[in-house]
PDB file of C-alpha atoms in Angstrom:
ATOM      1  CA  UNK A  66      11.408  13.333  -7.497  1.00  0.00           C
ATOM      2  CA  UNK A  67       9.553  11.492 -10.251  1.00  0.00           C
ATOM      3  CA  UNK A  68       5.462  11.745  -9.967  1.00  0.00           C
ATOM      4  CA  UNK A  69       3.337   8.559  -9.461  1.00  0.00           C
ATOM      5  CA  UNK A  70       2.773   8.126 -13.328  1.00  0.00           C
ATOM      6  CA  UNK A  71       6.622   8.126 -13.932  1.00  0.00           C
ATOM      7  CA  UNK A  72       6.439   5.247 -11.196  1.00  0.00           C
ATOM      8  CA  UNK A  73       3.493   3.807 -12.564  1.00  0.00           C
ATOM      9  CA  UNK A  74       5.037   3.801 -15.975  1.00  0.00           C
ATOM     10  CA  UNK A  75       8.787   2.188 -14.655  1.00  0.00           C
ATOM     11  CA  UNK A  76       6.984  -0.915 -12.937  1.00  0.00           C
ATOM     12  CA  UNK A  77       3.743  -0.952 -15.193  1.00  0.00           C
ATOM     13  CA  UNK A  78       3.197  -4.747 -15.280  1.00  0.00           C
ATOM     14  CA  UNK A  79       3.885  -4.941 -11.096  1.00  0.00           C
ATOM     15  CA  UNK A  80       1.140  -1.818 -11.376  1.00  0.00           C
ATOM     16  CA  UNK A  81      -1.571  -3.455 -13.335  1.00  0.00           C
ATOM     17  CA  UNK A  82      -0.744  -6.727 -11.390  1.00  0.00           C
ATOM     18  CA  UNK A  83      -1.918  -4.791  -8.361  1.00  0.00           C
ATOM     19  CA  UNK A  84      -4.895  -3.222  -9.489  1.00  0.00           C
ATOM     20  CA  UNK A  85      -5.975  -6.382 -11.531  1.00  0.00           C
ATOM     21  CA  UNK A  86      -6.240  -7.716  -7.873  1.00  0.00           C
ATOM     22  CA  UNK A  87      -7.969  -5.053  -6.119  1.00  0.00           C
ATOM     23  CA  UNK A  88     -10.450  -5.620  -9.230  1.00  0.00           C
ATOM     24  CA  UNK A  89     -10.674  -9.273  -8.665  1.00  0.00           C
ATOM     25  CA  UNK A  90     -11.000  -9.366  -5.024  1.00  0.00           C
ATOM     26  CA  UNK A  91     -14.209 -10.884  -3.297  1.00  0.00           C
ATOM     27  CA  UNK A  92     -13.260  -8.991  -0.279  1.00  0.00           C
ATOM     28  CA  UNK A  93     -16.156  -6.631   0.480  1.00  0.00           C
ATOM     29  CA  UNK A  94     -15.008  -4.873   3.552  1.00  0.00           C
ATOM     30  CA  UNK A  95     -11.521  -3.715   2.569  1.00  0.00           C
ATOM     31  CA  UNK A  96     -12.086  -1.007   5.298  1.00  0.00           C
ATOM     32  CA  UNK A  97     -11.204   2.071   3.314  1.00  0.00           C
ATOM     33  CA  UNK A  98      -7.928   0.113   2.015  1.00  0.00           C
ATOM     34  CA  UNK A  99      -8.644  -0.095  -1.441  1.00  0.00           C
ATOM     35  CA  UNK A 100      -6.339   0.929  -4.991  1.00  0.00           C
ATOM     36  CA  UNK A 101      -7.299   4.760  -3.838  1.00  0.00           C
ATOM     37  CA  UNK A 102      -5.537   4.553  -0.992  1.00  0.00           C
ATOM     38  CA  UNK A 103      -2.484   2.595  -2.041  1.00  0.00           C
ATOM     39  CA  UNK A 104      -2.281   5.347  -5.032  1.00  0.00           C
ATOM     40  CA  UNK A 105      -2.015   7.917  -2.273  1.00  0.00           C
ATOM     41  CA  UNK A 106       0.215   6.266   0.246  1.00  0.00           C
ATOM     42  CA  UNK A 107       2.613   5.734  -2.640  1.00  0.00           C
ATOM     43  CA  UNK A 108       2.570   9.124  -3.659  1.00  0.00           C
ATOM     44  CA  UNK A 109       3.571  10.512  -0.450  1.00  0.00           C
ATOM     45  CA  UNK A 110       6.210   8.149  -0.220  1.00  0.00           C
ATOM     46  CA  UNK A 111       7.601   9.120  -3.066  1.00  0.00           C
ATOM     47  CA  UNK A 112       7.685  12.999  -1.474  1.00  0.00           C
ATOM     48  CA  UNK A 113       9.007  11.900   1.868  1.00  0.00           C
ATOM     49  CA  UNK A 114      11.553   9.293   1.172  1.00  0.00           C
ATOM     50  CA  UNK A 115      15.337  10.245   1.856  1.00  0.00           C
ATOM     51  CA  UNK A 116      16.219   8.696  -1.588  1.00  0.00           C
ATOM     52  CA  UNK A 117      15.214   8.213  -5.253  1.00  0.00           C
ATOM     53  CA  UNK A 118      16.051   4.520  -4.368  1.00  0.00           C
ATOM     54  CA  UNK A 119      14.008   4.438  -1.264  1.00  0.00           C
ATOM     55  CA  UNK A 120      11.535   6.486  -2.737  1.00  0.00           C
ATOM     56  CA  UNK A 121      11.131   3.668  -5.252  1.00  0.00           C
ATOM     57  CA  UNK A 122      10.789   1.064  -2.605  1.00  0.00           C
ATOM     58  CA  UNK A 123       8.728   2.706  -1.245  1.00  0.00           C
ATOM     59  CA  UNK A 124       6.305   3.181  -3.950  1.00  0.00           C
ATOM     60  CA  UNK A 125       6.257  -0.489  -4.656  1.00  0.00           C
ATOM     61  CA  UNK A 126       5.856  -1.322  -1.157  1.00  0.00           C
ATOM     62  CA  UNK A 127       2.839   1.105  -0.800  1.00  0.00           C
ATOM     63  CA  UNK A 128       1.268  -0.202  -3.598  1.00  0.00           C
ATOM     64  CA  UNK A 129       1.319  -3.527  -1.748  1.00  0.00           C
ATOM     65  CA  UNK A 130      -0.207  -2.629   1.943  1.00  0.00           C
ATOM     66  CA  UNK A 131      -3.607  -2.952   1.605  1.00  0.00           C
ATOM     67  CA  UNK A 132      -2.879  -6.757   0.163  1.00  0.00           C
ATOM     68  CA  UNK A 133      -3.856  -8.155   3.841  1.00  0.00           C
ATOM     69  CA  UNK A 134      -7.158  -6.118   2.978  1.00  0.00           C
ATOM     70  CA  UNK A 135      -7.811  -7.893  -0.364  1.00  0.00           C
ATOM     71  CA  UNK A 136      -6.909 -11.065  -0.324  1.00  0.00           C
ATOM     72  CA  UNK A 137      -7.604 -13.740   2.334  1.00  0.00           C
ATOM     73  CA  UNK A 138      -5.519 -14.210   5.518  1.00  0.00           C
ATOM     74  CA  UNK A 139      -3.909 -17.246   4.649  1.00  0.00           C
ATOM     75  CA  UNK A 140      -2.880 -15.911   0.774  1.00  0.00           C
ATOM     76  CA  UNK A 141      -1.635 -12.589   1.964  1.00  0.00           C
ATOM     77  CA  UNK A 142       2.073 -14.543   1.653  1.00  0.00           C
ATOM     78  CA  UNK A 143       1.879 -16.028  -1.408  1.00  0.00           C
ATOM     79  CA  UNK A 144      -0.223 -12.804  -3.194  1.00  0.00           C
ATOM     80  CA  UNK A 145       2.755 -10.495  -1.884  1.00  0.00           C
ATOM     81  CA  UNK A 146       5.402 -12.637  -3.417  1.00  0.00           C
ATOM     82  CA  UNK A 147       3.720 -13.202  -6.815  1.00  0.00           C
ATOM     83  CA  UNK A 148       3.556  -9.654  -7.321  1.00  0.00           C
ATOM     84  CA  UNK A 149       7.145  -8.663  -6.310  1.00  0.00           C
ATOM     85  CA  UNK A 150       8.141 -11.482  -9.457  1.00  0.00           C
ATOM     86  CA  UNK A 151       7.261  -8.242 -11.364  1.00  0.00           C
ATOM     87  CA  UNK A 152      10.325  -6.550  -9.649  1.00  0.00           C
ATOM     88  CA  UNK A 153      12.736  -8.994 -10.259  1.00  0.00           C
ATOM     89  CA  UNK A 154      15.759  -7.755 -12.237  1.00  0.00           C
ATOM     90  CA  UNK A 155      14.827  -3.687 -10.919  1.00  0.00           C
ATOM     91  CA  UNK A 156      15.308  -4.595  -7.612  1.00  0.00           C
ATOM     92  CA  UNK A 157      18.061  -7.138  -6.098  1.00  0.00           C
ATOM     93  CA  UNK A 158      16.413  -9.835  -4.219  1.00  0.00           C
ATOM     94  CA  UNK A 159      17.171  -8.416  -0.903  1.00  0.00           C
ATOM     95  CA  UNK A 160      15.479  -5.149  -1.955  1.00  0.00           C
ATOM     96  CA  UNK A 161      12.554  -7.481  -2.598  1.00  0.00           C
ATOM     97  CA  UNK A 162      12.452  -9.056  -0.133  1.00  0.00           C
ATOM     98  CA  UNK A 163      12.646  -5.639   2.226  1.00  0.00           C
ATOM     99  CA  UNK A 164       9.720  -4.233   0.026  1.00  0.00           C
ATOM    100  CA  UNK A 165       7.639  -7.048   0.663  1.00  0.00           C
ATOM    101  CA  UNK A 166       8.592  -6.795   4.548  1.00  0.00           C
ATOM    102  CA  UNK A 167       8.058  -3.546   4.753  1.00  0.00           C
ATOM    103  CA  UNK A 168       4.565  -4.490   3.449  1.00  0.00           C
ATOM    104  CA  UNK A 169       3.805  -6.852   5.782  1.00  0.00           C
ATOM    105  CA  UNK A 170       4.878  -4.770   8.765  1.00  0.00           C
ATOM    106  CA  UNK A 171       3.598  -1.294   8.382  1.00  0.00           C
ATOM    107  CA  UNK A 172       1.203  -1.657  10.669  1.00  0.00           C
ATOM    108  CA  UNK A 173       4.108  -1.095  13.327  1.00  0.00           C
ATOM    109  CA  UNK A 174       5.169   1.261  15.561  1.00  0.00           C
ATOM    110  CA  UNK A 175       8.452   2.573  15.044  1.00  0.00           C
ATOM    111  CA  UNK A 176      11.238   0.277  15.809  1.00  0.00           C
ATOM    112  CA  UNK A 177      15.326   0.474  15.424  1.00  0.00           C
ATOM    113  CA  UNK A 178      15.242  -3.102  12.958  1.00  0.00           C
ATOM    114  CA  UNK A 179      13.270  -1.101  10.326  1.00  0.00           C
ATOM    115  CA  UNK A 180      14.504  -0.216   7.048  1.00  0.00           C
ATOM    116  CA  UNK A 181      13.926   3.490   5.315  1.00  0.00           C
ATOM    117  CA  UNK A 182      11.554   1.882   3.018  1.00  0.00           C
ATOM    118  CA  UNK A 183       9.347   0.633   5.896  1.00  0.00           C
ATOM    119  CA  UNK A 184       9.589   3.603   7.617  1.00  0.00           C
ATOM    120  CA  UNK A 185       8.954   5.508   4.618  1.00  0.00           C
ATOM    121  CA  UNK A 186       5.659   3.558   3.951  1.00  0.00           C
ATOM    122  CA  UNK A 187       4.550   3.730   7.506  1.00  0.00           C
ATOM    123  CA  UNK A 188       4.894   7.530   7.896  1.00  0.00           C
ATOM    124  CA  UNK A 189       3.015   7.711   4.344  1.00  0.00           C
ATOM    125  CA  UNK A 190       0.462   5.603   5.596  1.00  0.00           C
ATOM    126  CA  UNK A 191      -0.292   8.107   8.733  1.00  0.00           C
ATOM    127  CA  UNK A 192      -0.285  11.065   6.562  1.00  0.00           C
ATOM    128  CA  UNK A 193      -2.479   9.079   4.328  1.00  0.00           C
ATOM    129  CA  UNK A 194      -4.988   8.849   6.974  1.00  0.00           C
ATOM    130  CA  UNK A 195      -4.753  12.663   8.192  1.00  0.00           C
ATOM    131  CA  UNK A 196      -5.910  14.269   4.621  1.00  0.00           C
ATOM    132  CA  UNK A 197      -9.506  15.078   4.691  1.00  0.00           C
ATOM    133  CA  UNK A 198     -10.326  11.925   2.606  1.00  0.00           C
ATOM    134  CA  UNK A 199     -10.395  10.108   5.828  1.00  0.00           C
ATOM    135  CA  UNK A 200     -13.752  11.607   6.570  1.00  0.00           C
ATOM    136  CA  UNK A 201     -15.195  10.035   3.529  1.00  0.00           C
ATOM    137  CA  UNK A 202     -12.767   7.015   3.793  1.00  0.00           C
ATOM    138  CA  UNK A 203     -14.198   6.097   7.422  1.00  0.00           C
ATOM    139  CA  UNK A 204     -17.894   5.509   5.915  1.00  0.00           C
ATOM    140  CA  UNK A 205     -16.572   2.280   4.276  1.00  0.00           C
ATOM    141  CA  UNK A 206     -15.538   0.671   7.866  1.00  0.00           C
ATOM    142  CA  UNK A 207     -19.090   0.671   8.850  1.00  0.00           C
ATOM    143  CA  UNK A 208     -21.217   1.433   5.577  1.00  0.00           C
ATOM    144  CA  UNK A 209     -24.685   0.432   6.815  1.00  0.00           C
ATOM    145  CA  UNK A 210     -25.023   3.264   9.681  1.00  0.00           C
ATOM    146  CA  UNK A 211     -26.322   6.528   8.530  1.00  0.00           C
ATOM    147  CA  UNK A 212     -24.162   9.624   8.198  1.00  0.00           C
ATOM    148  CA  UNK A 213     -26.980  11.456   9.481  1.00  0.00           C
ATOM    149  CA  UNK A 214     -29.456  10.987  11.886  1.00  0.00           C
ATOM    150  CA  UNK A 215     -32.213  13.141  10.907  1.00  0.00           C
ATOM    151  CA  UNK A 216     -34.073  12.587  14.284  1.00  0.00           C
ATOM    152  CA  UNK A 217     -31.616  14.191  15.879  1.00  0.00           C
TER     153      UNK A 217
END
């Protein structure tokens, strides 16, 4: 399986697209969903996917979750599809479109109408959130209450 710079490096201007809009965003409370964690949900999926096609789905779709996060509600659409113009002519547009599906829906439990990619991304996501980063990963959903209560 390739390693997340080889993936980086195969769909560098979607990459920097992505990160140029973590950078940009206004969005303060991103709730422990920013570039870090799309960089390590991608990785994984890379490891866990069935596929070196999946796998790079995956990736690209990983890279993507944590757009509802960093954009506005009502942009999350539009942000999702201007990045996978990036992926045009790698990817066929059904692939595309899946990719950008499976980004919208990983939030989901499992259900039969998912595709590998989605269900790649989603298990990626929950082993994501099970590494000991977590612990330092939860502080930004609530950043102004103490880690420590020295009274106590």
């Amino acid at each position: 399986m390739k390693t997340f710079n080889e993936f980086r490096n195969q769909f560098s201007s979607f990459y920097n697209a992505v990160k140029a809009g973590h950078e940009a965003s206004v969005s303060k409370d991103r709730g422990g969903h920013g570039l870090d964690h799309d960089v390590t949900v991608a990785t994984i999926a890379t490891a866990i996917a069935p596929s070196i096609r999946i796998a790079e789905k995956a990736w690209c779709a990983a890279m993507l979750h944590s757009t509802d996060r960093v954009v506005e509600e009502d942009e999350v659409n539009d942000v999702l599809w201007k990045y996978s113009h990036f992926l045009e002519g790698v990817f066929t547009r059904d692939e595309v479109e899946e990719i950008v599906e499976a980004a919208l829906r990983h939030g989901e439990l499992n259900t039969p109408d998912q595709s590998e990619t989605q269900i790649a991304l989603m298990d990626a996501d929950r082993l994501a959130n099970m590494q000991s980063a977590v612990i330092i990963r939860a502080g930004q959903f609530r950043p102004y209450i103490p880690s420590f209560e020295f009274a106590y």
